[in-house]
């Protein structure tokens, strides 16, 4: 998970169309994965809580569930848009890479944090 400085630096490079190509998740993608997992866990937990006697009809649980569900939908849409933008910018089919598990090897200024097989 990138820190705020690294994430903001990446967004700045994106605005200048100078972001490096990552073989794995770029800092924005890594932050989005953490956000998606947190939202999904919150939606699941509050949904489960609404079925319990202790939380039945409690307004804040229902509100939190609804708000996080809507945020999750927005975050998924943003994630898809980000994958499309990165695919176009780096001339690489990211959805296909997600399915096959294969991506073009790192070259030049590309960043690859994958462990090296020995």
Short mmCIF file of the N, C-alpha and C atoms (twelve columns), coordinates in Angstrom:
data_MODEL
# 
_entry.id   MODEL 
# 
loop_
_atom_site.group_PDB 
_atom_site.id 
_atom_site.type_symbol 
_atom_site.label_atom_id 
_atom_site.label_alt_id 
_atom_site.label_comp_id 
_atom_site.label_asym_id 
_atom_site.label_seq_id 
_atom_site.Cartn_x 
_atom_site.Cartn_y 
_atom_site.Cartn_z 
_atom_site.pdbx_PDB_model_num 
ATOM 1   N N  . UNK A 1   0.851   -1.181  0.000   1 
ATOM 2   C CA . UNK A 1   0.000   0.000   0.000   1 
ATOM 3   C C  . UNK A 1   0.893   1.239   0.000   1 
ATOM 4   N N  . UNK A 2   0.716   2.098   -0.989  1 
ATOM 5   C CA . UNK A 2   1.554   3.292   -1.046  1 
ATOM 6   C C  . UNK A 2   1.149   4.314   0.012   1 
ATOM 7   N N  . UNK A 3   2.124   5.071   0.463   1 
ATOM 8   C CA . UNK A 3   1.839   6.158   1.386   1 
ATOM 9   C C  . UNK A 3   1.248   7.339   0.635   1 
ATOM 10  N N  . UNK A 4   0.749   8.329   1.372   1 
ATOM 11  C CA . UNK A 4   0.133   9.496   0.717   1 
ATOM 12  C C  . UNK A 4   1.077   10.243  -0.230  1 
ATOM 13  N N  . UNK A 5   2.320   10.363  0.147   1 
ATOM 14  C CA . UNK A 5   3.286   11.089  -0.688  1 
ATOM 15  C C  . UNK A 5   3.494   10.372  -2.022  1 
ATOM 16  N N  . UNK A 6   3.651   9.063   -1.957  1 
ATOM 17  C CA . UNK A 6   3.854   8.284   -3.189  1 
ATOM 18  C C  . UNK A 6   2.601   8.303   -4.071  1 
ATOM 19  N N  . UNK A 7   1.438   8.204   -3.437  1 
ATOM 20  C CA . UNK A 7   0.178   8.221   -4.174  1 
ATOM 21  C C  . UNK A 7   -0.035  9.578   -4.854  1 
ATOM 22  N N  . UNK A 8   0.190   10.663  -4.115  1 
ATOM 23  C CA . UNK A 8   0.041   11.995  -4.703  1 
ATOM 24  C C  . UNK A 8   1.070   12.239  -5.802  1 
ATOM 25  N N  . UNK A 9   2.279   11.721  -5.614  1 
ATOM 26  C CA . UNK A 9   3.301   11.828  -6.659  1 
ATOM 27  C C  . UNK A 9   2.881   11.110  -7.930  1 
ATOM 28  N N  . UNK A 10  2.262   9.950   -7.759  1 
ATOM 29  C CA . UNK A 10  1.787   9.202   -8.924  1 
ATOM 30  C C  . UNK A 10  0.670   9.968   -9.635  1 
ATOM 31  N N  . UNK A 11  -0.278  10.531  -8.856  1 
ATOM 32  C CA . UNK A 11  -1.358  11.314  -9.460  1 
ATOM 33  C C  . UNK A 11  -0.803  12.535  -10.197 1 
ATOM 34  N N  . UNK A 12  0.221   13.167  -9.631  1 
ATOM 35  C CA . UNK A 12  0.861   14.300  -10.306 1 
ATOM 36  C C  . UNK A 12  1.490   13.881  -11.626 1 
ATOM 37  N N  . UNK A 13  2.158   12.734  -11.634 1 
ATOM 38  C CA . UNK A 13  2.760   12.222  -12.866 1 
ATOM 39  C C  . UNK A 13  1.674   11.877  -13.888 1 
ATOM 40  N N  . UNK A 14  0.543   11.364  -13.404 1 
ATOM 41  C CA . UNK A 14  -0.572  11.066  -14.310 1 
ATOM 42  C C  . UNK A 14  -1.076  12.331  -14.985 1 
ATOM 43  N N  . UNK A 15  -1.205  13.407  -14.217 1 
ATOM 44  C CA . UNK A 15  -1.708  14.661  -14.776 1 
ATOM 45  C C  . UNK A 15  -0.768  15.206  -15.859 1 
ATOM 46  N N  . UNK A 16  0.514   14.922  -15.703 1 
ATOM 47  C CA . UNK A 16  1.496   15.372  -16.693 1 
ATOM 48  C C  . UNK A 16  1.712   14.332  -17.799 1 
ATOM 49  N N  . UNK A 17  0.947   13.228  -17.754 1 
ATOM 50  C CA . UNK A 17  1.074   12.119  -18.711 1 
ATOM 51  C C  . UNK A 17  2.481   11.529  -18.674 1 
ATOM 52  N N  . UNK A 18  3.048   11.449  -17.480 1 
ATOM 53  C CA . UNK A 18  4.404   10.933  -17.303 1 
ATOM 54  C C  . UNK A 18  4.451   9.794   -16.278 1 
ATOM 55  N N  . UNK A 19  3.317   9.172   -15.990 1 
ATOM 56  C CA . UNK A 19  3.335   8.110   -14.990 1 
ATOM 57  C C  . UNK A 19  4.061   6.885   -15.541 1 
ATOM 58  N N  . UNK A 20  4.876   6.232   -14.703 1 
ATOM 59  C CA . UNK A 20  5.585   5.041   -15.164 1 
ATOM 60  C C  . UNK A 20  4.617   3.868   -15.305 1 
ATOM 61  N N  . UNK A 21  4.967   2.931   -16.152 1 
ATOM 62  C CA . UNK A 21  4.188   1.704   -16.311 1 
ATOM 63  C C  . UNK A 21  4.625   0.728   -15.225 1 
ATOM 64  N N  . UNK A 22  3.655   0.152   -14.544 1 
ATOM 65  C CA . UNK A 22  3.920   -0.850  -13.515 1 
ATOM 66  C C  . UNK A 22  3.529   -2.216  -14.062 1 
ATOM 67  N N  . UNK A 23  4.327   -3.226  -13.764 1 
ATOM 68  C CA . UNK A 23  3.968   -4.574  -14.169 1 
ATOM 69  C C  . UNK A 23  2.866   -5.097  -13.254 1 
ATOM 70  N N  . UNK A 24  2.897   -4.703  -11.996 1 
ATOM 71  C CA . UNK A 24  1.817   -5.043  -11.052 1 
ATOM 72  C C  . UNK A 24  0.889   -3.857  -10.902 1 
ATOM 73  N N  . UNK A 25  0.267   -3.714  -9.751  1 
ATOM 74  C CA . UNK A 25  -0.610  -2.566  -9.513  1 
ATOM 75  C C  . UNK A 25  0.210   -1.293  -9.332  1 
ATOM 76  N N  . UNK A 26  -0.239  -0.224  -9.954  1 
ATOM 77  C CA . UNK A 26  0.385   1.065   -9.719  1 
ATOM 78  C C  . UNK A 26  -0.123  1.583   -8.365  1 
ATOM 79  N N  . UNK A 27  0.443   2.664   -7.825  1 
ATOM 80  C CA . UNK A 27  0.005   3.142   -6.506  1 
ATOM 81  C C  . UNK A 27  -1.498  3.432   -6.427  1 
ATOM 82  N N  . UNK A 28  -2.080  3.984   -7.495  1 
ATOM 83  C CA . UNK A 28  -3.524  4.257   -7.484  1 
ATOM 84  C C  . UNK A 28  -4.317  2.954   -7.457  1 
ATOM 85  N N  . UNK A 29  -3.877  1.971   -8.219  1 
ATOM 86  C CA . UNK A 29  -4.550  0.669   -8.229  1 
ATOM 87  C C  . UNK A 29  -4.445  -0.036  -6.889  1 
ATOM 88  N N  . UNK A 30  -3.284  0.068   -6.248  1 
ATOM 89  C CA . UNK A 30  -3.103  -0.560  -4.932  1 
ATOM 90  C C  . UNK A 30  -4.019  0.081   -3.895  1 
ATOM 91  N N  . UNK A 31  -4.099  1.406   -3.915  1 
ATOM 92  C CA . UNK A 31  -4.988  2.103   -2.976  1 
ATOM 93  C C  . UNK A 31  -6.447  1.745   -3.259  1 
ATOM 94  N N  . UNK A 32  -6.810  1.610   -4.532  1 
ATOM 95  C CA . UNK A 32  -8.182  1.259   -4.891  1 
ATOM 96  C C  . UNK A 32  -8.533  -0.142  -4.405  1 
ATOM 97  N N  . UNK A 33  -7.614  -1.074  -4.489  1 
ATOM 98  C CA . UNK A 33  -7.879  -2.436  -4.016  1 
ATOM 99  C C  . UNK A 33  -8.167  -2.422  -2.517  1 
ATOM 100 N N  . UNK A 34  -7.377  -1.671  -1.756  1 
ATOM 101 C CA . UNK A 34  -7.605  -1.575  -0.308  1 
ATOM 102 C C  . UNK A 34  -8.968  -0.947  -0.027  1 
ATOM 103 N N  . UNK A 35  -9.302  0.125   -0.763  1 
ATOM 104 C CA . UNK A 35  -10.603 0.777   -0.596  1 
ATOM 105 C C  . UNK A 35  -11.745 -0.179  -0.930  1 
ATOM 106 N N  . UNK A 36  -11.630 -0.908  -2.039  1 
ATOM 107 C CA . UNK A 36  -12.681 -1.856  -2.424  1 
ATOM 108 C C  . UNK A 36  -12.866 -2.940  -1.368  1 
ATOM 109 N N  . UNK A 37  -11.775 -3.461  -0.833  1 
ATOM 110 C CA . UNK A 37  -11.890 -4.497  0.207   1 
ATOM 111 C C  . UNK A 37  -12.535 -3.953  1.471   1 
ATOM 112 N N  . UNK A 38  -12.164 -2.733  1.868   1 
ATOM 113 C CA . UNK A 38  -12.745 -2.124  3.068   1 
ATOM 114 C C  . UNK A 38  -14.239 -1.867  2.886   1 
ATOM 115 N N  . UNK A 39  -14.620 -1.338  1.725   1 
ATOM 116 C CA . UNK A 39  -16.039 -1.085  1.467   1 
ATOM 117 C C  . UNK A 39  -16.832 -2.387  1.414   1 
ATOM 118 N N  . UNK A 40  -16.279 -3.391  0.768   1 
ATOM 119 C CA . UNK A 40  -16.967 -4.681  0.675   1 
ATOM 120 C C  . UNK A 40  -17.135 -5.317  2.051   1 
ATOM 121 N N  . UNK A 41  -16.112 -5.224  2.887   1 
ATOM 122 C CA . UNK A 41  -16.209 -5.760  4.250   1 
ATOM 123 C C  . UNK A 41  -17.263 -5.003  5.055   1 
ATOM 124 N N  . UNK A 42  -17.332 -3.695  4.872   1 
ATOM 125 C CA . UNK A 42  -18.324 -2.894  5.597   1 
ATOM 126 C C  . UNK A 42  -19.742 -3.215  5.134   1 
ATOM 127 N N  . UNK A 43  -19.937 -3.333  3.816   1 
ATOM 128 C CA . UNK A 43  -21.263 -3.682  3.286   1 
ATOM 129 C C  . UNK A 43  -21.684 -5.061  3.800   1 
ATOM 130 N N  . UNK A 44  -20.777 -6.013  3.763   1 
ATOM 131 C CA . UNK A 44  -21.093 -7.359  4.240   1 
ATOM 132 C C  . UNK A 44  -21.397 -7.397  5.723   1 
ATOM 133 N N  . UNK A 45  -20.590 -6.707  6.505   1 
ATOM 134 C CA . UNK A 45  -20.783 -6.704  7.959   1 
ATOM 135 C C  . UNK A 45  -22.082 -6.020  8.354   1 
ATOM 136 N N  . UNK A 46  -22.360 -4.863  7.754   1 
ATOM 137 C CA . UNK A 46  -23.595 -4.164  8.109   1 
ATOM 138 C C  . UNK A 46  -24.826 -4.915  7.597   1 
ATOM 139 N N  . UNK A 47  -24.692 -5.591  6.462   1 
ATOM 140 C CA . UNK A 47  -25.798 -6.423  5.972   1 
ATOM 141 C C  . UNK A 47  -26.090 -7.567  6.922   1 
ATOM 142 N N  . UNK A 48  -25.045 -8.184  7.433   1 
ATOM 143 C CA . UNK A 48  -25.201 -9.261  8.414   1 
ATOM 144 C C  . UNK A 48  -25.801 -8.710  9.708   1 
ATOM 145 N N  . UNK A 49  -25.322 -7.535  10.130  1 
ATOM 146 C CA . UNK A 49  -25.830 -6.933  11.373  1 
ATOM 147 C C  . UNK A 49  -27.320 -6.632  11.289  1 
ATOM 148 N N  . UNK A 50  -27.794 -6.222  10.112  1 
ATOM 149 C CA . UNK A 50  -29.208 -5.885  9.967   1 
ATOM 150 C C  . UNK A 50  -30.117 -7.107  10.160  1 
ATOM 151 N N  . UNK A 51  -29.560 -8.296  10.017  1 
ATOM 152 C CA . UNK A 51  -30.339 -9.520  10.228  1 
ATOM 153 C C  . UNK A 51  -30.328 -10.011 11.663  1 
ATOM 154 N N  . UNK A 52  -29.560 -9.381  12.531  1 
ATOM 155 C CA . UNK A 52  -29.480 -9.791  13.932  1 
ATOM 156 C C  . UNK A 52  -30.534 -9.063  14.762  1 
ATOM 157 N N  . UNK A 53  -31.021 -9.724  15.797  1 
ATOM 158 C CA . UNK A 53  -31.994 -9.097  16.691  1 
ATOM 159 C C  . UNK A 53  -31.432 -7.826  17.335  1 
ATOM 160 N N  . UNK A 54  -30.153 -7.852  17.671  1 
ATOM 161 C CA . UNK A 54  -29.546 -6.720  18.379  1 
ATOM 162 C C  . UNK A 54  -29.515 -5.449  17.527  1 
ATOM 163 N N  . UNK A 55  -29.478 -5.585  16.203  1 
ATOM 164 C CA . UNK A 55  -29.366 -4.418  15.329  1 
ATOM 165 C C  . UNK A 55  -30.584 -4.237  14.419  1 
ATOM 166 N N  . UNK A 56  -31.618 -5.028  14.606  1 
ATOM 167 C CA . UNK A 56  -32.809 -4.951  13.759  1 
ATOM 168 C C  . UNK A 56  -33.451 -3.565  13.873  1 
ATOM 169 N N  . UNK A 57  -33.603 -2.889  12.746  1 
ATOM 170 C CA . UNK A 57  -34.261 -1.590  12.730  1 
ATOM 171 C C  . UNK A 57  -33.426 -0.429  13.232  1 
ATOM 172 N N  . UNK A 58  -32.160 -0.641  13.491  1 
ATOM 173 C CA . UNK A 58  -31.276 0.439   13.951  1 
ATOM 174 C C  . UNK A 58  -30.890 1.288   12.741  1 
ATOM 175 N N  . UNK A 59  -31.219 2.574   12.810  1 
ATOM 176 C CA . UNK A 59  -31.078 3.459   11.649  1 
ATOM 177 C C  . UNK A 59  -29.632 3.627   11.192  1 
ATOM 178 N N  . UNK A 60  -28.678 3.757   12.118  1 
ATOM 179 C CA . UNK A 60  -27.303 4.021   11.697  1 
ATOM 180 C C  . UNK A 60  -26.701 2.829   10.952  1 
ATOM 181 N N  . UNK A 61  -27.133 1.614   11.307  1 
ATOM 182 C CA . UNK A 61  -26.620 0.426   10.610  1 
ATOM 183 C C  . UNK A 61  -27.143 0.420   9.172   1 
ATOM 184 N N  . UNK A 62  -28.435 0.708   9.018   1 
ATOM 185 C CA . UNK A 62  -29.029 0.742   7.676   1 
ATOM 186 C C  . UNK A 62  -28.431 1.864   6.829   1 
ATOM 187 N N  . UNK A 63  -28.203 3.019   7.447   1 
ATOM 188 C CA . UNK A 63  -27.611 4.145   6.731   1 
ATOM 189 C C  . UNK A 63  -26.184 3.830   6.303   1 
ATOM 190 N N  . UNK A 64  -25.395 3.274   7.211   1 
ATOM 191 C CA . UNK A 64  -24.017 2.912   6.885   1 
ATOM 192 C C  . UNK A 64  -23.979 1.881   5.767   1 
ATOM 193 N N  . UNK A 65  -24.882 0.909   5.820   1 
ATOM 194 C CA . UNK A 65  -24.956 -0.119  4.792   1 
ATOM 195 C C  . UNK A 65  -25.265 0.506   3.426   1 
ATOM 196 N N  . UNK A 66  -26.252 1.388   3.404   1 
ATOM 197 C CA . UNK A 66  -26.657 2.020   2.147   1 
ATOM 198 C C  . UNK A 66  -25.555 2.923   1.593   1 
ATOM 199 N N  . UNK A 67  -24.959 3.723   2.441   1 
ATOM 200 C CA . UNK A 67  -23.907 4.643   1.990   1 
ATOM 201 C C  . UNK A 67  -22.697 3.870   1.466   1 
ATOM 202 N N  . UNK A 68  -22.254 2.856   2.194   1 
ATOM 203 C CA . UNK A 68  -21.076 2.100   1.738   1 
ATOM 204 C C  . UNK A 68  -21.385 1.285   0.492   1 
ATOM 205 N N  . UNK A 69  -22.615 0.804   0.338   1 
ATOM 206 C CA . UNK A 69  -22.983 0.087   -0.887  1 
ATOM 207 C C  . UNK A 69  -22.900 1.033   -2.082  1 
ATOM 208 N N  . UNK A 70  -23.398 2.250   -1.927  1 
ATOM 209 C CA . UNK A 70  -23.321 3.230   -3.011  1 
ATOM 210 C C  . UNK A 70  -21.883 3.649   -3.298  1 
ATOM 211 N N  . UNK A 71  -21.075 3.821   -2.255  1 
ATOM 212 C CA . UNK A 71  -19.658 4.136   -2.451  1 
ATOM 213 C C  . UNK A 71  -18.938 3.000   -3.168  1 
ATOM 214 N N  . UNK A 72  -19.305 1.763   -2.839  1 
ATOM 215 C CA . UNK A 72  -18.706 0.598   -3.483  1 
ATOM 216 C C  . UNK A 72  -19.012 0.590   -4.979  1 
ATOM 217 N N  . UNK A 73  -20.248 0.884   -5.346  1 
ATOM 218 C CA . UNK A 73  -20.614 0.948   -6.764  1 
ATOM 219 C C  . UNK A 73  -19.782 2.018   -7.475  1 
ATOM 220 N N  . UNK A 74  -19.647 3.187   -6.857  1 
ATOM 221 C CA . UNK A 74  -18.845 4.252   -7.445  1 
ATOM 222 C C  . UNK A 74  -17.376 3.876   -7.562  1 
ATOM 223 N N  . UNK A 75  -16.839 3.220   -6.537  1 
ATOM 224 C CA . UNK A 75  -15.429 2.819   -6.563  1 
ATOM 225 C C  . UNK A 75  -15.170 1.764   -7.638  1 
ATOM 226 N N  . UNK A 76  -16.104 0.844   -7.814  1 
ATOM 227 C CA . UNK A 76  -15.957 -0.160  -8.878  1 
ATOM 228 C C  . UNK A 76  -15.952 0.523   -10.246 1 
ATOM 229 N N  . UNK A 77  -16.858 1.480   -10.444 1 
ATOM 230 C CA . UNK A 77  -16.894 2.219   -11.713 1 
ATOM 231 C C  . UNK A 77  -15.585 2.968   -11.935 1 
ATOM 232 N N  . UNK A 78  -15.075 3.610   -10.899 1 
ATOM 233 C CA . UNK A 78  -13.805 4.332   -10.996 1 
ATOM 234 C C  . UNK A 78  -12.650 3.377   -11.302 1 
ATOM 235 N N  . UNK A 79  -12.673 2.195   -10.716 1 
ATOM 236 C CA . UNK A 79  -11.638 1.185   -10.957 1 
ATOM 237 C C  . UNK A 79  -11.662 0.735   -12.425 1 
ATOM 238 N N  . UNK A 80  -12.853 0.500   -12.956 1 
ATOM 239 C CA . UNK A 80  -12.982 0.089   -14.359 1 
ATOM 240 C C  . UNK A 80  -12.487 1.204   -15.281 1 
ATOM 241 N N  . UNK A 81  -12.871 2.437   -15.000 1 
ATOM 242 C CA . UNK A 81  -12.410 3.577   -15.803 1 
ATOM 243 C C  . UNK A 81  -10.886 3.685   -15.736 1 
ATOM 244 N N  . UNK A 82  -10.323 3.505   -14.541 1 
ATOM 245 C CA . UNK A 82  -8.868  3.554   -14.383 1 
ATOM 246 C C  . UNK A 82  -8.165  2.474   -15.189 1 
ATOM 247 N N  . UNK A 83  -8.723  1.269   -15.215 1 
ATOM 248 C CA . UNK A 83  -8.125  0.179   -16.001 1 
ATOM 249 C C  . UNK A 83  -8.172  0.498   -17.492 1 
ATOM 250 N N  . UNK A 84  -9.266  1.097   -17.936 1 
ATOM 251 C CA . UNK A 84  -9.378  1.467   -19.351 1 
ATOM 252 C C  . UNK A 84  -8.375  2.571   -19.693 1 
ATOM 253 N N  . UNK A 85  -8.280  3.590   -18.844 1 
ATOM 254 C CA . UNK A 85  -7.339  4.693   -19.088 1 
ATOM 255 C C  . UNK A 85  -5.905  4.169   -19.131 1 
ATOM 256 N N  . UNK A 86  -5.527  3.335   -18.173 1 
ATOM 257 C CA . UNK A 86  -4.168  2.789   -18.155 1 
ATOM 258 C C  . UNK A 86  -3.915  1.890   -19.361 1 
ATOM 259 N N  . UNK A 87  -4.921  1.142   -19.799 1 
ATOM 260 C CA . UNK A 87  -4.775  0.295   -20.984 1 
ATOM 261 C C  . UNK A 87  -4.459  1.141   -22.210 1 
ATOM 262 N N  . UNK A 88  -5.163  2.246   -22.356 1 
ATOM 263 C CA . UNK A 88  -4.949  3.125   -23.502 1 
ATOM 264 C C  . UNK A 88  -3.591  3.820   -23.400 1 
ATOM 265 N N  . UNK A 89  -3.285  4.367   -22.237 1 
ATOM 266 C CA . UNK A 89  -2.028  5.127   -22.075 1 
ATOM 267 C C  . UNK A 89  -0.791  4.271   -22.275 1 
ATOM 268 N N  . UNK A 90  -0.839  3.031   -21.808 1 
ATOM 269 C CA . UNK A 90  0.348   2.171   -21.890 1 
ATOM 270 C C  . UNK A 90  0.241   1.150   -23.018 1 
ATOM 271 N N  . UNK A 91  -0.814  1.281   -23.831 1 
ATOM 272 C CA . UNK A 91  -1.024  0.387   -24.978 1 
ATOM 273 C C  . UNK A 91  -0.943  -1.077  -24.553 1 
ATOM 274 N N  . UNK A 92  -1.755  -1.396  -23.563 1 
ATOM 275 C CA . UNK A 92  -1.731  -2.738  -22.981 1 
ATOM 276 C C  . UNK A 92  -3.149  -3.111  -22.546 1 
ATOM 277 N N  . UNK A 93  -3.577  -4.304  -22.872 1 
ATOM 278 C CA . UNK A 93  -4.926  -4.751  -22.539 1 
ATOM 279 C C  . UNK A 93  -4.945  -5.273  -21.099 1 
ATOM 280 N N  . UNK A 94  -5.235  -4.386  -20.123 1 
ATOM 281 C CA . UNK A 94  -5.224  -4.786  -18.718 1 
ATOM 282 C C  . UNK A 94  -6.318  -5.789  -18.370 1 
ATOM 283 N N  . UNK A 95  -7.560  -5.635  -18.887 1 
ATOM 284 C CA . UNK A 95  -8.558  -6.668  -18.578 1 
ATOM 285 C C  . UNK A 95  -8.119  -8.062  -19.033 1 
ATOM 286 N N  . UNK A 96  -7.498  -8.167  -20.204 1 
ATOM 287 C CA . UNK A 96  -6.995  -9.457  -20.665 1 
ATOM 288 C C  . UNK A 96  -5.884  -9.953  -19.749 1 
ATOM 289 N N  . UNK A 97  -5.004  -9.054  -19.304 1 
ATOM 290 C CA . UNK A 97  -3.927  -9.444  -18.392 1 
ATOM 291 C C  . UNK A 97  -4.490  -9.950  -17.066 1 
ATOM 292 N N  . UNK A 98  -5.621  -9.365  -16.605 1 
ATOM 293 C CA . UNK A 98  -6.250  -9.837  -15.368 1 
ATOM 294 C C  . UNK A 98  -6.793  -11.247 -15.526 1 
ATOM 295 N N  . UNK A 99  -7.264  -11.572 -16.721 1 
ATOM 296 C CA . UNK A 99  -7.827  -12.901 -16.972 1 
ATOM 297 C C  . UNK A 99  -6.723  -13.939 -17.161 1 
ATOM 298 N N  . UNK A 100 -5.725  -13.605 -17.984 1 
ATOM 299 C CA . UNK A 100 -4.678  -14.576 -18.303 1 
ATOM 300 C C  . UNK A 100 -3.556  -14.624 -17.277 1 
ATOM 301 N N  . UNK A 101 -3.330  -13.507 -16.579 1 
ATOM 302 C CA . UNK A 101 -2.227  -13.428 -15.633 1 
ATOM 303 C C  . UNK A 101 -0.910  -13.056 -16.291 1 
ATOM 304 N N  . UNK A 102 -0.945  -12.718 -17.576 1 
ATOM 305 C CA . UNK A 102 0.271   -12.375 -18.297 1 
ATOM 306 C C  . UNK A 102 0.234   -10.928 -18.754 1 
ATOM 307 N N  . UNK A 103 1.400   -10.277 -18.621 1 
ATOM 308 C CA . UNK A 103 1.577   -8.904  -19.039 1 
ATOM 309 C C  . UNK A 103 2.926   -8.768  -19.728 1 
ATOM 310 N N  . UNK A 104 3.059   -7.754  -20.532 1 
ATOM 311 C CA . UNK A 104 4.336   -7.474  -21.184 1 
ATOM 312 C C  . UNK A 104 5.415   -7.287  -20.114 1 
ATOM 313 N N  . UNK A 105 6.581   -7.831  -20.332 1 
ATOM 314 C CA . UNK A 105 7.677   -7.736  -19.354 1 
ATOM 315 C C  . UNK A 105 8.132   -6.287  -19.188 1 
ATOM 316 N N  . UNK A 106 8.702   -6.004  -18.023 1 
ATOM 317 C CA . UNK A 106 9.206   -4.661  -17.735 1 
ATOM 318 C C  . UNK A 106 10.392  -4.339  -18.641 1 
ATOM 319 N N  . UNK A 107 10.420  -3.092  -19.088 1 
ATOM 320 C CA . UNK A 107 11.537  -2.630  -19.916 1 
ATOM 321 C C  . UNK A 107 11.721  -1.133  -19.686 1 
ATOM 322 N N  . UNK A 108 12.912  -0.647  -19.869 1 
ATOM 323 C CA . UNK A 108 13.182  0.793   -19.725 1 
ATOM 324 C C  . UNK A 108 12.857  1.301   -18.329 1 
ATOM 325 N N  . UNK A 109 11.913  2.229   -18.238 1 
ATOM 326 C CA . UNK A 109 11.556  2.856   -16.958 1 
ATOM 327 C C  . UNK A 109 10.390  2.163   -16.257 1 
ATOM 328 N N  . UNK A 110 9.938   1.012   -16.781 1 
ATOM 329 C CA . UNK A 110 8.846   0.279   -16.144 1 
ATOM 330 C C  . UNK A 110 9.247   -0.158  -14.745 1 
ATOM 331 N N  . UNK A 111 8.267   -0.276  -13.875 1 
ATOM 332 C CA . UNK A 111 8.512   -0.676  -12.489 1 
ATOM 333 C C  . UNK A 111 7.938   -2.067  -12.277 1 
ATOM 334 N N  . UNK A 112 8.766   -2.967  -11.765 1 
ATOM 335 C CA . UNK A 112 8.357   -4.345  -11.529 1 
ATOM 336 C C  . UNK A 112 8.777   -4.734  -10.121 1 
ATOM 337 N N  . UNK A 113 7.802   -4.933  -9.236  1 
ATOM 338 C CA . UNK A 113 8.098   -5.318  -7.855  1 
ATOM 339 C C  . UNK A 113 7.948   -6.818  -7.633  1 
ATOM 340 N N  . UNK A 114 7.768   -7.566  -8.717  1 
ATOM 341 C CA . UNK A 114 7.576   -9.010  -8.577  1 
ATOM 342 C C  . UNK A 114 8.864   -9.668  -8.109  1 
ATOM 343 N N  . UNK A 115 8.750   -10.693 -7.255  1 
ATOM 344 C CA . UNK A 115 9.953   -11.408 -6.829  1 
ATOM 345 C C  . UNK A 115 10.575  -12.168 -8.004  1 
ATOM 346 N N  . UNK A 116 11.867  -12.255 -7.994  1 
ATOM 347 C CA . UNK A 116 12.575  -12.943 -9.063  1 
ATOM 348 C C  . UNK A 116 12.631  -14.429 -8.730  1 
ATOM 349 N N  . UNK A 117 12.269  -15.275 -9.698  1 
ATOM 350 C CA . UNK A 117 12.323  -16.736 -9.500  1 
ATOM 351 C C  . UNK A 117 13.786  -17.175 -9.506  1 
ATOM 352 N N  . UNK A 118 14.130  -18.070 -8.597  1 
ATOM 353 C CA . UNK A 118 15.527  -18.545 -8.528  1 
ATOM 354 C C  . UNK A 118 15.585  -20.022 -8.743  1 
# 
